Amino acid sequence: MLSEHSNHPFDQAIRLAPGEPGSFAGETSPAYANFVGPFGGVTAATLLQAALVSPERRGEPVSFTVNFAAPIADGGFTITARAARTNRSTQHWVLEMRQGDAVVATATAVFALRRETWQALDVSPPEAPPAQSLPALAWFEALPVWIRNYRMHMARGEITLQDQDAAGDSVSTLWLRDDPPRPLDFPAITALSDAFFPRIFVRRQRFAPIGTVTMTVYFHADQAMLDHQGTEPLLATARASRFRDGYFDQVAELWGKDDELLATTHQLVYYRE
Amino acid sequence: MLSEHSNHPFDQAIRLAPGEPGSFAGETSPAYANFVGPFGGVTAATLLQAALVSPERRGEPVSFTVNFAAPIADGGFTITARAARTNRSTQHWVLEMRQGDAVVATATAVFALRRETWQALDVSPPEAPPAQSLPALAWFEALPVWIRNYRMHMARGEITLQDQDAAGDSVSTLWLRDDPPRPLDFPAITALSDAFFPRIFVRRQRFAPIGTVTMTVYFHADQAMLDHQGTEPLLATARASRFRDGYFDQVAELWGKDDELLATTHQLVYYRE
């Protein structure tokens, strides 16, 4: 894991000041601003970070769920992090982010000490040309600021806003990494899990008001595998299953080099129209 | 929703007695016993039920995550249910199940008032012959008791325990319903989300020590759609992505009649060997 004193904007964004035991203070980062409040991926990463830096933490995260309860205002917040249960090889965390007295996000995480077992991979990485052969997404002013902190090379499911591209499915495949490059760790891959454009933009080729309501990340990698990935881009792919009456889901995979599936992630997103 | 006074074993299993505001008492049901403690699906359903029967509850669940923190002993438990945030159209719940002072499960749920919007379905139901053309799984004594409360007709990914069937993938497809039949509601579909056999049994065609660590359900259906499904079997399909160092994931879909995708669900499962 990078030192907390790294100058990468991501490390600044997820930085926490410990307060009373089980309590941390943080501040939203202008570098990761979304249309309203901060990029949810950084909010998620900051909640996970609270568990990671807690002195009683044991092992590494295997799963993490965040629920975005309300818009987060720019400025300060507090996080409470509680190990609700510590077992021999697993630890269950309950986390909450507040601004003033109001809860703005809740989260749970499972940490574990892993042991080597029989293993198998039951899915294949998506097909994509090498990142270098694809243009990098250029940030422009209509896009939220946080996107400037990521380098994306779209292989499939680009948002063109052209009606004729709207007939297909909601699949996107892209190369994705922090920009400037930053060695991969659990907070970073959590934020990257939320860096996909909303499936409805891809499916309809038009913008709509949206907001992620909940996201879950299953970490198939340990820190050694994330270290091995280093600053190389992930191959990321996402699809929706169903859009209905204001909510759609997203099912996604984050692949590392050597065809390593590093994380699978799911979310439910609110939409209007 | 069925009355709380229904005599179906499922309703008895998830029955809660209200205590102090935000607190409920329940008891594990011998009818849903697993190898150790109760069937996780019923534990999950009971936690969701605590939010559903809370007087301040608004709307219907759109997402639910449960973390199984420890083995649950046969006998009594308490659940605390707190609406951490209530917005105009969403409500965020934080739930905890305890036995004595020890936390045995944590959960979060998002409830929402849905509104009609543009909609689309981006996945197709799995192929399967009609339930009536497939034999029903016969319960026998090596299986945990809870399975007797479900009727399953396996279309794919049956567990034969024959080595030669272990080469394939981890996909299962089956017809699945409560037995005796019971009209579908949110607790029932939550429990059904956990009724798949562990993917590792399918993949390896052998038993292994396993335990679900966390499960998330996204409800694409509202109660009217569940009413429409009634007591008809769901067409359920599940697969794993990766098995590694003690944890594998499961990605699953629960389909209703008329090709309605009622829920998508994910879980992370601990395994040994």
Coordinates of C-alpha atoms in Angstrom, one line a residue:
Chain A
M1 CA 0.0 0.0 0.0
L2 CA 1.2 3.5 -0.7
S3 CA 2.2 5.6 2.2
E4 CA -0.6 7.9 3.4
H5 CA 1.8 10.7 2.7
S6 CA 1.8 10.1 -1.1
N7 CA 1.1 13.2 -3.1
H8 CA -1.1 11.4 -5.6
P9 CA -4.4 13.2 -5.8
F10 CA -6.2 9.9 -4.9
D11 CA -4.2 9.5 -1.7
Q12 CA -5.0 13.1 -0.8
A13 CA -8.7 12.4 -1.5
I14 CA -9.0 9.4 0.7
R15 CA -6.8 10.7 3.5
L16 CA -8.3 10.4 7.0
A17 CA -7.4 11.9 10.3
P18 CA -8.0 9.6 13.2
G19 CA -10.2 11.0 16.0
E20 CA -11.8 9.1 18.9
P21 CA -11.2 5.3 18.5
G22 CA -13.3 4.1 15.6
S23 CA -13.8 7.6 14.2
F24 CA -12.1 9.4 11.4
A25 CA -12.4 12.8 9.8
G26 CA -12.0 13.5 6.1
E27 CA -12.7 16.1 3.4
T28 CA -14.1 15.8 -0.1
S29 CA -11.4 16.5 -2.8
P30 CA -12.1 19.1 -5.5
A31 CA -10.0 16.9 -7.8
Y32 CA -12.6 14.2 -7.7
A33 CA -15.7 16.4 -7.9
N34 CA -18.7 14.9 -9.7
F35 CA -21.7 16.9 -11.0
V36 CA -23.0 17.0 -7.4
G37 CA -20.6 16.2 -4.6
P38 CA -17.7 13.9 -4.9
F39 CA -17.2 10.9 -7.3
G40 CA -18.9 7.9 -5.5
G41 CA -15.9 5.7 -6.2
V42 CA -13.7 7.9 -4.0
T43 CA -16.4 8.0 -1.3
A44 CA -16.4 4.2 -1.4
A45 CA -12.6 4.0 -1.3
T46 CA -12.5 6.4 1.7
L47 CA -15.0 4.2 3.6
L48 CA -12.9 1.1 2.9
Q49 CA -9.8 3.1 3.8
A50 CA -11.3 3.7 7.3
A51 CA -11.4 0.0 7.9
L52 CA -7.9 -0.5 6.3
V53 CA -6.2 2.0 8.6
S54 CA -8.1 0.9 11.8
P55 CA -5.6 -0.5 14.3
E56 CA -7.7 -3.6 15.0
R57 CA -8.0 -4.5 11.3
R58 CA -7.0 -8.1 10.4
G59 CA -6.4 -9.4 7.0
E60 CA -7.3 -8.0 3.6
P61 CA -10.8 -7.1 2.2
V62 CA -12.6 -9.9 0.3
S63 CA -15.9 -8.0 -0.1
F64 CA -17.2 -4.5 0.3
T65 CA -20.6 -2.9 0.0
V66 CA -21.4 0.8 0.0
N67 CA -24.8 2.4 0.0
F68 CA -25.0 6.0 -1.1
A69 CA -27.7 7.4 1.2
A70 CA -27.7 11.1 0.2
P71 CA -25.8 13.6 -1.8
I72 CA -22.5 14.5 -0.2
A73 CA -21.8 18.2 0.2
D74 CA -18.3 19.5 -0.6
G75 CA -16.4 19.8 2.6
G76 CA -15.8 17.8 5.8
F77 CA -17.2 14.4 6.8
T78 CA -16.7 11.9 9.6
I79 CA -16.6 8.1 9.3
T80 CA -17.3 5.6 12.1
A81 CA -15.7 2.2 11.6
R82 CA -16.6 -0.7 13.8
A83 CA -15.4 -4.3 13.7
A84 CA -18.7 -5.9 14.5
R85 CA -17.2 -9.3 14.6
T86 CA -13.7 -10.7 14.6
N87 CA -13.2 -14.4 13.9
R88 CA -10.1 -16.5 13.5
S89 CA -9.8 -15.8 9.8
T90 CA -12.5 -13.2 9.0
Q91 CA -13.5 -9.8 10.3
H92 CA -16.8 -8.0 9.6
W93 CA -16.9 -4.2 9.5
V94 CA -19.8 -1.8 9.7
L95 CA -19.1 1.8 8.5
E96 CA -21.0 5.0 8.3
M97 CA -20.2 8.4 6.8
R98 CA -21.9 11.5 8.2
Q99 CA -22.0 15.2 7.5
G100 CA -23.1 16.9 10.7
D101 CA -25.7 14.5 12.2
A102 CA -26.9 13.2 8.9
V103 CA -25.9 9.8 7.5
V104 CA -24.7 10.2 3.9
A105 CA -23.4 6.7 3.3
T106 CA -23.3 3.3 5.0
A107 CA -21.0 0.4 4.2
T108 CA -20.1 -3.1 5.3
A109 CA -16.9 -5.0 4.6
V110 CA -15.5 -8.5 5.1
F111 CA -11.8 -8.9 5.7
A112 CA -10.1 -12.3 5.7
L113 CA -6.8 -14.0 6.0
R114 CA -6.6 -16.1 2.9
R115 CA -5.1 -19.5 2.6
E116 CA -4.0 -21.3 -0.6
T117 CA -6.6 -23.7 -2.0
W118 CA -7.6 -25.4 -5.2
Q119 CA -8.5 -22.7 -7.7
A120 CA -10.2 -22.1 -11.0
L121 CA -11.3 -19.4 -13.3
D122 CA -14.8 -19.8 -14.9
V123 CA -14.9 -16.7 -17.1
S124 CA -12.7 -15.3 -19.8
P125 CA -11.4 -11.8 -20.2
P126 CA -13.3 -9.6 -22.7
E127 CA -11.7 -9.2 -26.2
A128 CA -10.1 -5.8 -26.7
P129 CA -7.3 -4.4 -28.8
P130 CA -4.2 -3.2 -26.9
A131 CA -4.7 0.1 -25.0
Q132 CA -2.0 1.8 -27.1
S133 CA -4.0 1.1 -30.3
L134 CA -7.1 2.9 -29.0
P135 CA -7.4 6.7 -28.4
A136 CA -7.5 7.8 -24.8
L137 CA -10.8 9.4 -23.8
A138 CA -10.2 13.2 -23.8
W139 CA -11.7 15.0 -20.9
F140 CA -13.8 18.1 -21.8
E141 CA -15.8 20.5 -19.8
A142 CA -19.2 18.8 -20.1
L143 CA -17.7 15.9 -18.2
P144 CA -17.3 15.8 -14.4
V145 CA -13.9 16.7 -13.1
W146 CA -13.1 13.3 -11.5
I147 CA -12.7 11.7 -14.9
R148 CA -9.5 13.7 -15.4
N149 CA -8.0 11.4 -12.7
Y150 CA -8.5 8.3 -14.9
R151 CA -7.1 7.2 -18.2
M152 CA -9.7 5.3 -20.3
H153 CA -9.3 3.7 -23.7
M154 CA -12.7 2.6 -24.9
A155 CA -12.7 -0.7 -26.8
R156 CA -16.5 -1.1 -26.8
G157 CA -19.6 0.8 -25.7
E158 CA -18.4 4.3 -26.2
I159 CA -20.8 7.1 -25.6
T160 CA -21.3 8.8 -28.9
L161 CA -24.8 10.3 -28.2
Q162 CA -25.7 9.2 -31.7
D163 CA -29.2 7.7 -31.9
Q164 CA -28.1 5.1 -34.3
D165 CA -25.7 3.6 -31.7
A166 CA -28.6 3.1 -29.2
A167 CA -30.1 -0.1 -30.6
G168 CA -27.5 -2.5 -29.1
D169 CA -26.8 -3.6 -25.6
S170 CA -25.3 -1.9 -22.6
V171 CA -21.8 -3.5 -22.7
S172 CA -18.7 -1.4 -22.3
T173 CA -15.1 -2.7 -22.4
L174 CA -12.2 -0.3 -21.7
W175 CA -8.7 -0.1 -20.5
L176 CA -8.7 1.9 -17.2
R177 CA -6.1 3.2 -14.8
D178 CA -5.4 6.1 -12.4
D179 CA -3.9 9.1 -14.1
P180 CA -1.2 9.9 -13.2
P181 CA -0.4 6.2 -12.8
R182 CA -0.6 4.9 -9.2
P183 CA 0.3 1.4 -7.9
L184 CA -2.9 -0.6 -7.4
D185 CA -4.3 -1.2 -3.9
F186 CA -7.7 -2.0 -2.4
P187 CA -9.0 1.6 -2.2
A188 CA -7.9 2.3 -5.8
I189 CA -9.6 -0.8 -7.2
T190 CA -12.7 0.1 -5.2
A191 CA -12.8 3.5 -6.9
L192 CA -12.1 2.0 -10.3
S193 CA -15.1 -0.3 -9.8
D194 CA -17.3 2.8 -9.9
A195 CA -15.5 4.5 -12.8
F196 CA -17.7 3.0 -15.6
F197 CA -20.1 5.4 -17.3
P198 CA -23.7 4.7 -16.4
R199 CA -25.0 1.8 -18.4
I200 CA -28.1 3.9 -19.4
F201 CA -25.9 6.4 -21.2
V202 CA -24.4 3.5 -23.3
R203 CA -27.7 1.8 -23.9
R204 CA -29.7 4.9 -24.9
Q205 CA -26.8 7.1 -26.2
R206 CA -28.2 10.0 -24.2
F207 CA -27.6 11.5 -20.8
A208 CA -30.2 11.0 -18.0
P209 CA -30.2 12.0 -14.4
I210 CA -28.6 9.0 -12.5
G211 CA -27.1 8.2 -9.2
T212 CA -25.5 4.9 -7.9
V213 CA -27.5 3.7 -4.9
T214 CA -25.4 0.8 -3.8
M215 CA -22.2 -0.9 -5.0
T216 CA -20.5 -4.2 -4.0
V217 CA -17.0 -5.3 -4.8
Y218 CA -15.7 -8.8 -4.5
F219 CA -11.9 -8.8 -4.4
H220 CA -10.4 -11.9 -6.0
A221 CA -6.9 -10.5 -5.6
D222 CA -4.7 -10.1 -2.6
Q223 CA -2.3 -7.2 -2.2
A224 CA 0.6 -9.2 -3.8
M225 CA -1.5 -9.6 -6.9
L226 CA -2.3 -5.9 -6.9
D227 CA 1.4 -5.1 -6.5
H228 CA 2.1 -7.4 -9.5
Q229 CA -0.4 -5.3 -11.5
G230 CA 1.3 -2.1 -10.4
T231 CA 0.4 0.9 -12.6
E232 CA -0.7 -1.1 -15.6
P233 CA -4.2 -0.4 -16.9
L234 CA -7.0 -2.8 -16.0
L235 CA -9.2 -4.3 -18.7
A236 CA -12.7 -3.5 -17.4
T237 CA -16.0 -4.7 -18.8
A238 CA -19.6 -3.9 -17.6
R239 CA -23.1 -4.6 -18.7
A240 CA -26.6 -4.1 -17.3
S241 CA -29.3 -6.8 -16.8
R242 CA -32.4 -4.8 -16.5
F243 CA -33.6 -1.2 -16.5
R244 CA -37.0 -0.8 -14.9
D245 CA -39.0 1.8 -13.1
G246 CA -36.1 4.0 -12.0
Y247 CA -33.4 1.4 -11.3
F248 CA -30.9 -0.6 -13.3
D249 CA -28.1 -2.9 -12.3
Q250 CA -24.5 -3.2 -13.5
V251 CA -22.4 -6.3 -13.5
A252 CA -18.7 -5.8 -14.1
E253 CA -15.3 -7.4 -14.1
L254 CA -11.9 -5.9 -13.6
W255 CA -9.1 -7.9 -15.2
G256 CA -5.3 -7.5 -14.6
K257 CA -2.4 -8.6 -16.7
D258 CA -1.8 -12.3 -17.3
D259 CA -5.6 -12.8 -17.5
E260 CA -6.0 -12.4 -13.7
L261 CA -9.5 -11.5 -12.7
L262 CA -8.8 -9.1 -9.9
A263 CA -12.4 -8.1 -8.9
T264 CA -16.0 -8.5 -9.8
T265 CA -18.4 -5.7 -8.9
H266 CA -22.1 -5.0 -9.0
Q267 CA -24.2 -1.9 -8.5
L268 CA -27.7 -0.6 -8.6
V269 CA -28.3 2.8 -10.1
Y270 CA -31.2 5.1 -9.9
Y271 CA -32.3 6.9 -13.1
R272 CA -35.1 9.2 -14.3
E273 CA -36.9 9.4 -17.7
Chain B
M1 CA -47.7 -10.0 1.4
L2 CA -48.9 -13.0 3.3
S3 CA -50.2 -12.4 6.8
E4 CA -47.7 -12.9 9.5
H5 CA -50.1 -15.5 10.8
S6 CA -49.7 -17.8 7.8
N7 CA -48.9 -21.4 8.7
H8 CA -46.4 -21.9 5.9
P9 CA -43.1 -23.0 7.5
F10 CA -41.4 -20.1 5.9
D11 CA -43.6 -17.6 7.6
Q12 CA -43.1 -19.3 10.9
A13 CA -39.3 -19.2 10.3
I14 CA -39.1 -15.5 9.6
R15 CA -41.6 -14.5 12.3
L16 CA -40.5 -11.6 14.5
A17 CA -41.8 -10.3 17.8
P18 CA -41.4 -6.6 18.1
G19 CA -39.6 -5.4 21.2
E20 CA -38.2 -1.9 21.9
P21 CA -38.6 0.4 18.9
G22 CA -36.1 -0.8 16.3
S23 CA -35.7 -4.2 18.0
F24 CA -37.2 -7.6 17.2
A25 CA -36.9 -11.1 18.6
G26 CA -36.9 -14.3 16.6
E27 CA -36.0 -17.9 16.7
T28 CA -34.3 -20.3 14.3
S29 CA -36.7 -22.8 12.7
P30 CA -35.8 -26.5 12.8
A31 CA -37.6 -26.8 9.4
Y32 CA -34.8 -24.7 7.8
A33 CA -31.8 -26.3 9.6
N34 CA -28.6 -26.4 7.7
F35 CA -25.6 -28.6 8.5
V36 CA -24.7 -26.0 11.1
G37 CA -27.3 -23.5 12.2
P38 CA -30.1 -22.3 10.0
F39 CA -30.2 -22.0 6.2
G40 CA -28.6 -18.6 5.3
G41 CA -31.4 -17.7 3.0
V42 CA -33.9 -17.7 5.9
T43 CA -31.5 -15.6 8.0
A44 CA -31.3 -13.1 5.2
A45 CA -35.1 -13.1 4.7
T46 CA -35.6 -12.6 8.5
L47 CA -33.3 -9.5 8.4
L48 CA -35.1 -8.1 5.5
Q49 CA -38.4 -8.9 7.2
A50 CA -37.3 -6.7 10.2
A51 CA -37.1 -3.7 7.9
L52 CA -40.4 -4.7 6.1
V53 CA -42.4 -4.8 9.3
S54 CA -40.9 -1.7 10.8
P55 CA -43.5 1.0 11.2
E56 CA -41.3 3.7 9.6
R57 CA -40.6 1.6 6.5
R58 CA -41.3 3.4 3.3
G59 CA -41.5 1.8 -0.1
E60 CA -40.3 -1.6 -1.3
P61 CA -36.8 -3.1 -1.2
V62 CA -34.6 -2.5 -4.3
S63 CA -31.4 -3.8 -2.8
F64 CA -30.3 -5.9 0.1
T65 CA -26.9 -7.1 1.4
V66 CA -26.4 -9.5 4.2
N67 CA -23.0 -10.5 5.7
F68 CA -22.9 -13.8 7.6
A69 CA -20.5 -12.9 10.5
A70 CA -20.6 -16.1 12.5
P71 CA -22.3 -19.5 12.8
I72 CA -25.8 -19.0 14.2
A73 CA -26.7 -21.3 17.0
D74 CA -30.2 -22.9 17.1
G75 CA -32.4 -20.9 19.3
G76 CA -33.3 -17.2 19.8
F77 CA -31.8 -14.1 18.3
T78 CA -32.5 -10.4 18.3
I79 CA -32.5 -8.0 15.3
T80 CA -31.9 -4.3 15.4
A81 CA -33.3 -2.4 12.4
R82 CA -32.5 1.3 11.9
A83 CA -33.6 3.6 9.1
A84 CA -30.2 5.4 8.9
R85 CA -31.6 7.8 6.3
T86 CA -35.0 8.5 4.8
N87 CA -35.2 10.6 1.7
R88 CA -38.2 11.6 -0.5
S89 CA -38.1 8.4 -2.5
T90 CA -35.5 6.1 -0.9
Q91 CA -34.8 4.8 2.6
H92 CA -31.5 3.3 3.8
W93 CA -31.6 0.5 6.5
V94 CA -28.9 -0.8 8.7
L95 CA -29.6 -4.1 10.4
E96 CA -27.8 -6.4 12.8
M97 CA -28.6 -9.9 14.2
R98 CA -27.2 -10.9 17.6
Q99 CA -27.2 -13.9 19.8
G100 CA -26.5 -12.7 23.3
D101 CA -24.0 -9.9 22.9
A102 CA -22.4 -11.3 19.8
V103 CA -23.1 -10.1 16.3
V104 CA -23.9 -13.0 14.0
A105 CA -25.0 -11.1 10.9
T106 CA -25.1 -7.6 9.6
A107 CA -27.1 -6.2 6.7
T108 CA -28.1 -3.1 4.8
A109 CA -31.1 -2.5 2.6
V110 CA -32.3 0.2 0.3
F111 CA -36.0 0.7 -0.1
A112 CA -37.6 3.0 -2.7
L113 CA -40.8 4.3 -4.1
R114 CA -40.6 3.4 -7.7
R115 CA -41.9 5.4 -10.6
E116 CA -42.6 4.3 -14.1
T117 CA -39.7 5.0 -16.6
W118 CA -38.3 3.9 -19.9
Q119 CA -37.3 0.3 -19.5
A120 CA -35.2 -2.4 -21.2
L121 CA -34.0 -5.9 -20.6
D122 CA -30.4 -6.6 -21.6
V123 CA -30.2 -10.3 -20.8
S124 CA -32.1 -13.4 -21.9
P125 CA -33.5 -16.2 -19.7
P126 CA -31.5 -19.4 -19.6
E127 CA -32.7 -22.3 -21.8
A128 CA -34.5 -25.0 -19.9
P129 CA -37.1 -27.7 -20.6
P130 CA -40.4 -27.2 -18.7
A131 CA -40.3 -28.1 -15.0
Q132 CA -42.8 -30.9 -15.5
S133 CA -40.4 -32.7 -17.9
L134 CA -37.6 -32.8 -15.4
P135 CA -37.5 -34.9 -12.2
A136 CA -37.8 -33.1 -8.9
L137 CA -34.8 -33.3 -6.7
A138 CA -35.5 -35.9 -4.1
W139 CA -34.4 -35.0 -0.6
F140 CA -32.4 -37.7 1.2
E141 CA -30.7 -37.8 4.6
A142 CA -27.2 -36.6 3.5
L143 CA -28.8 -33.3 2.5
P144 CA -29.5 -30.5 5.0
V145 CA -33.1 -30.3 6.2
W146 CA -33.9 -26.9 4.7
I147 CA -33.9 -28.3 1.2
R148 CA -37.1 -30.1 2.0
N149 CA -38.8 -26.7 1.9
Y150 CA -37.9 -26.1 -1.8
R151 CA -38.9 -27.9 -4.9
M152 CA -36.1 -28.0 -7.5
H153 CA -36.0 -29.4 -11.0
M154 CA -32.4 -29.3 -12.3
A155 CA -32.0 -28.5 -16.0
R156 CA -28.3 -28.1 -15.9
G157 CA -25.4 -28.3 -13.4
E158 CA -26.7 -31.1 -11.3
I159 CA -24.5 -32.5 -8.6
T160 CA -23.7 -36.1 -9.5
L161 CA -20.5 -36.5 -7.6
Q162 CA -19.1 -38.2 -10.6
D163 CA -15.5 -37.2 -11.5
Q164 CA -16.2 -37.2 -15.2
D165 CA -18.8 -34.4 -14.8
A166 CA -16.2 -32.1 -13.1
A167 CA -14.5 -30.9 -16.3
G168 CA -17.1 -28.3 -17.3
D169 CA -18.1 -25.0 -15.8
S170 CA -20.0 -24.0 -12.7
V171 CA -23.3 -23.1 -14.3
S172 CA -26.6 -24.4 -12.8
T173 CA -30.0 -23.8 -14.1
L174 CA -33.1 -25.0 -12.3
W175 CA -36.8 -24.5 -11.6
L176 CA -37.2 -23.4 -8.0
R177 CA -40.1 -22.7 -5.7
D178 CA -41.1 -23.0 -2.1
D179 CA -42.6 -26.3 -1.1
P180 CA -45.4 -26.3 -0.2
P181 CA -46.1 -23.6 -2.7
R182 CA -46.2 -20.0 -1.2
P183 CA -47.1 -16.8 -3.0
L184 CA -43.8 -14.9 -3.8
D185 CA -42.8 -11.9 -1.7
F186 CA -39.6 -10.1 -0.9
P187 CA -38.5 -12.3 2.0
A188 CA -39.2 -15.4 -0.1
I189 CA -37.2 -14.3 -3.1
T190 CA -34.4 -13.3 -0.8
A191 CA -34.2 -16.8 0.6
L192 CA -34.6 -18.3 -2.9
S193 CA -31.5 -16.2 -3.9
D194 CA -29.5 -18.3 -1.5
A195 CA -31.0 -21.7 -2.4
F196 CA -28.5 -22.6 -5.1
F197 CA -26.1 -25.4 -4.3
P198 CA -22.5 -24.1 -3.8
R199 CA -20.8 -23.5 -7.1
I200 CA -17.8 -25.5 -6.0
F201 CA -19.9 -28.7 -5.6
V202 CA -21.0 -28.3 -9.2
R203 CA -17.6 -27.4 -10.6
R204 CA -15.7 -30.2 -8.8
Q205 CA -18.5 -32.7 -8.4
R206 CA -17.5 -33.2 -4.8
F207 CA -18.5 -31.7 -1.5
A208 CA -16.2 -29.3 0.3
P209 CA -16.6 -27.3 3.5
I210 CA -18.2 -24.0 2.5
G211 CA -20.0 -21.0 3.9
T212 CA -21.6 -18.0 2.3
V213 CA -19.9 -14.9 3.6
T214 CA -22.0 -12.2 2.0
M215 CA -24.9 -12.0 -0.4
T216 CA -26.5 -9.1 -2.3
V217 CA -29.9 -9.2 -4.0
Y218 CA -31.1 -6.5 -6.4
F219 CA -34.9 -6.6 -6.8
H220 CA -36.0 -5.7 -10.3
A221 CA -39.6 -6.6 -9.4
D222 CA -42.1 -4.8 -7.3
Q223 CA -44.8 -6.6 -5.2
A224 CA -47.3 -6.5 -8.0
M225 CA -44.9 -8.4 -10.2
L226 CA -44.2 -10.9 -7.4
D227 CA -48.0 -11.3 -6.9
H228 CA -48.3 -12.0 -10.7
Q229 CA -45.7 -14.7 -10.2
G230 CA -47.7 -16.2 -7.4
T231 CA -46.7 -19.8 -6.6
E232 CA -45.2 -20.6 -10.0
P233 CA -41.6 -21.8 -10.0
L234 CA -38.8 -19.4 -10.8
L235 CA -36.2 -20.2 -13.5
A236 CA -33.0 -19.7 -11.6
T237 CA -29.5 -19.8 -13.0
A238 CA -26.1 -19.3 -11.4
R239 CA -22.4 -19.4 -12.2
A240 CA -19.1 -18.5 -10.6
S241 CA -16.4 -16.2 -11.9
R242 CA -13.4 -17.3 -9.9
F243 CA -12.4 -19.7 -7.2
R244 CA -9.2 -18.6 -5.4
D245 CA -7.5 -19.0 -2.0
G246 CA -10.6 -19.8 -0.1
Y247 CA -13.3 -17.6 -1.7
F248 CA -15.4 -17.9 -4.8
D249 CA -18.2 -15.7 -6.1
Q250 CA -21.6 -16.6 -7.5
V251 CA -23.6 -14.5 -10.0
A252 CA -27.2 -15.5 -10.4
E253 CA -30.5 -14.5 -12.0
L254 CA -34.1 -15.4 -10.9
W255 CA -36.6 -15.3 -13.7
G256 CA -40.4 -15.3 -13.4
K257 CA -43.0 -16.2 -16.0
D258 CA -43.4 -14.1 -19.2
D259 CA -39.5 -13.8 -19.2
E260 CA -39.6 -11.3 -16.3
L261 CA -36.2 -10.9 -14.6
L262 CA -37.3 -10.6 -11.0
A263 CA -34.0 -10.4 -9.2
T264 CA -30.2 -10.6 -9.8
T265 CA -28.1 -11.8 -6.9
H266 CA -24.4 -12.2 -6.1
Q267 CA -22.6 -13.8 -3.3
L268 CA -19.1 -14.6 -2.0
V269 CA -18.5 -18.0 -0.5
Y270 CA -15.7 -19.3 1.7
Y271 CA -14.4 -22.7 0.9
R272 CA -11.7 -25.1 2.0
E273 CA -9.5 -27.6 0.1

